[in-house]
Every structure is written in C-alpha cells, then in structure tokens.
Amino acid sequence: MKPTRVITDTNIWYGIGQKTIIFPEDSNIILCVPLIVLSEIYSSPNAQKSQENFDMLISAIESILSYKEEIEIIDIFPFEYILKYDNPNIKYYGNAEFYFKEFEAMVQLKYEDVKNVPPIRPSISTLTEFINETSKSYKKIISANSVKFKKTDTIPLTESLLLKYINDCRIDENKVFQELKIIHKKEFQLLLSTFDSFLREVSKTNKKMTDNDWIDLFNLVYVGQNDLFWTKEKRLKTRITELELEKYLFEK
C-alpha cells in the first residue's frame, strides 16, 4: 500500500527547523514539498530582516536539505500541475535542482553577507489584482439579493475564473493543446472550495486578496482527494474546518 501524501506548507519547515515540530517517522505517510514552497523559502525577505529571521530561514533550509532523501519534491508549478492532471503531455519546467543548489550555497552564508541585498521575491500582484477586480461578479449577486447569495453555489464561477487565468498563462509550448475546460471537483475539492470561500469573503467585506493569500492557495493545488495537507496557519485551518473539509488536515 502506497503511503499517503502529506502536502506541507512553508511554516512546517520553519517549525521543523526550530524543533517546535517533529519530523514524523511514519512509513504510512510521505511528506511532500511543492515547488512553490521551495520558491517561497528561496525568495524569503527573512534573509534581510534581522539576524533572528535569517537564522530561522537557514534552519528551515537545513531541515529540507537534511530530509531530502525522505521527502517527495513536487517539481512543477501550480497551474501546470492542474493542466497536467488532464493532459500528461504538457510541457513544464521543474526548478527544484536550481533551488537545492542555491540552498547548499545559502547555508554557507552569514547574515552580514545578505542584509543589504535587495529581496528577490517575484511579484504576483497582477494575479492578485485580476482576482480582486473579477470578484465584482460575486458582488452583483450580493447586491441583487444578499439572502440568495448565502444559498447560491458560486463554485462554477470560481472555477471559471481559475480556468481563465490558467489558460491565459499557458506557456507557448502548451498552446498546441486544447484549453482546459473543467477543473475536476473531486481531485481539486480543497482548492476550489477554499478559493471560493476567499472570493466570497472578498466580495462581502471589500477585503482585498493579498499575495500571501495566493501562496496559501497555491499550496492547496497539490492536495488531491486522497492526500492530506499540513499547515500551522490558524486562519487557513479555520477556513478549511468551516468548509467541513477538515478530513484533509494532517495533525501531528
């Protein structure tokens, strides 16, 4: 019997590095580290914030390096991961080898080496702006009837927004394939439901999605119907529990 995949987010590796979380020695599970987590750690502004933050970052990197042979790296970015579920022939460019080489170099550095180096985190603000703008579709439903909104299934609308962005962002090599028409609701239930919850909240409260919200959501892309998700992010865990999807949460 194959071990259950446990998709980890970034704060789990900070916890393991700080020894506030114990790496589970359990043959029935395998911890998985998505490429988006490697990217987030590599580009973390913690490197420049302070000595303490730098030390925490390096401890997280050392943890991943030390358990490299015991974990599974999901070496594909989120949108390509969704595309690949329907079409195994799509092209994608893994980057894990690059990050591991960089990690090996980073653990040799001292805070003084990096404190004045500009942060390298890529911006996903265009995606955030796109979603904040298109959430107006939900606001139209609310303005029509706020009571009806509570009972309205907005998952199809959420799916359509994701599909638009996924298809628009395909690399040239994948434009020879047909556009993705659906997102499988059983396989991507946690992603769709949580993203839908975010959008409904944005629409009702005028709260704006942030780039950090996207990092949380991107991690959920990798959590399939038979997988578990491990996070210590309280707000995200609360949201998942309120959606009655706590079956996906791994607790240790």
Short mmCIF file of N, CA and C in Angstrom, two decimals, residues 25 40 43 57 80 91-92 97 101 105 125 136 145 152 179-180 218 239-240:
data_model
loop_
_atom_site.label_atom_id
_atom_site.label_comp_id
_atom_site.label_asym_id
_atom_site.label_seq_id
_atom_site.Cartn_x
_atom_site.Cartn_y
_atom_site.Cartn_z
N GLU A 25 8.31 10.19 11.68
CA GLU A 25 8.92 8.95 11.19
C GLU A 25 7.81 7.91 11.09
N GLU A 40 9.18 29.93 -2.27
CA GLU A 40 8.88 30.88 -1.20
C GLU A 40 10.04 30.99 -0.22
N SER A 43 13.13 32.81 -1.83
CA SER A 43 12.96 34.26 -2.04
C SER A 43 12.48 34.99 -0.79
N LEU A 57 15.33 31.21 8.86
CA LEU A 57 15.29 30.82 7.45
C LEU A 57 16.31 29.74 7.16
N GLU A 80 0.58 24.53 -13.99
CA GLU A 80 0.95 23.38 -14.82
C GLU A 80 0.49 22.07 -14.18
N LYS A 91 4.06 20.43 -21.43
CA LYS A 91 5.44 20.76 -21.09
C LYS A 91 5.48 21.58 -19.81
N TYR A 92 6.42 21.30 -18.99
CA TYR A 92 6.61 22.14 -17.80
C TYR A 92 8.07 22.11 -17.41
N GLU A 97 16.04 21.45 -8.85
CA GLU A 97 17.50 21.31 -8.85
C GLU A 97 18.17 22.66 -8.61
N LYS A 101 20.54 23.65 -5.25
CA LYS A 101 21.90 24.18 -5.39
C LYS A 101 22.04 25.51 -4.65
N ALA A 105 24.30 26.65 -1.13
CA ALA A 105 25.14 27.85 -1.04
C ALA A 105 24.67 28.76 0.09
N SER A 125 1.46 40.28 -8.04
CA SER A 125 0.45 41.31 -7.86
C SER A 125 -0.55 41.36 -9.00
N LYS A 136 -15.94 41.24 -8.56
CA LYS A 136 -17.15 42.07 -8.71
C LYS A 136 -18.33 41.22 -9.21
N ASN A 145 -29.43 40.20 -4.17
CA ASN A 145 -30.15 39.58 -3.05
C ASN A 145 -29.14 38.93 -2.12
N THR A 152 -26.46 30.59 -2.82
CA THR A 152 -26.03 30.44 -4.21
C THR A 152 -24.71 29.67 -4.29
N GLU A 179 -7.58 24.18 -24.74
CA GLU A 179 -7.72 24.85 -23.45
C GLU A 179 -8.40 23.92 -22.45
N LEU A 180 -8.01 24.08 -21.20
CA LEU A 180 -8.65 23.31 -20.13
C LEU A 180 -10.10 23.77 -20.00
N PHE A 218 -2.01 28.44 -3.53
CA PHE A 218 -1.17 27.66 -4.43
C PHE A 218 -0.79 26.32 -3.82
N ARG A 239 -10.64 28.25 8.17
CA ARG A 239 -11.44 28.34 6.94
C ARG A 239 -11.77 26.94 6.42
N ILE A 240 -10.77 26.06 6.40
CA ILE A 240 -10.98 24.70 5.91
C ILE A 240 -11.98 23.95 6.81
#
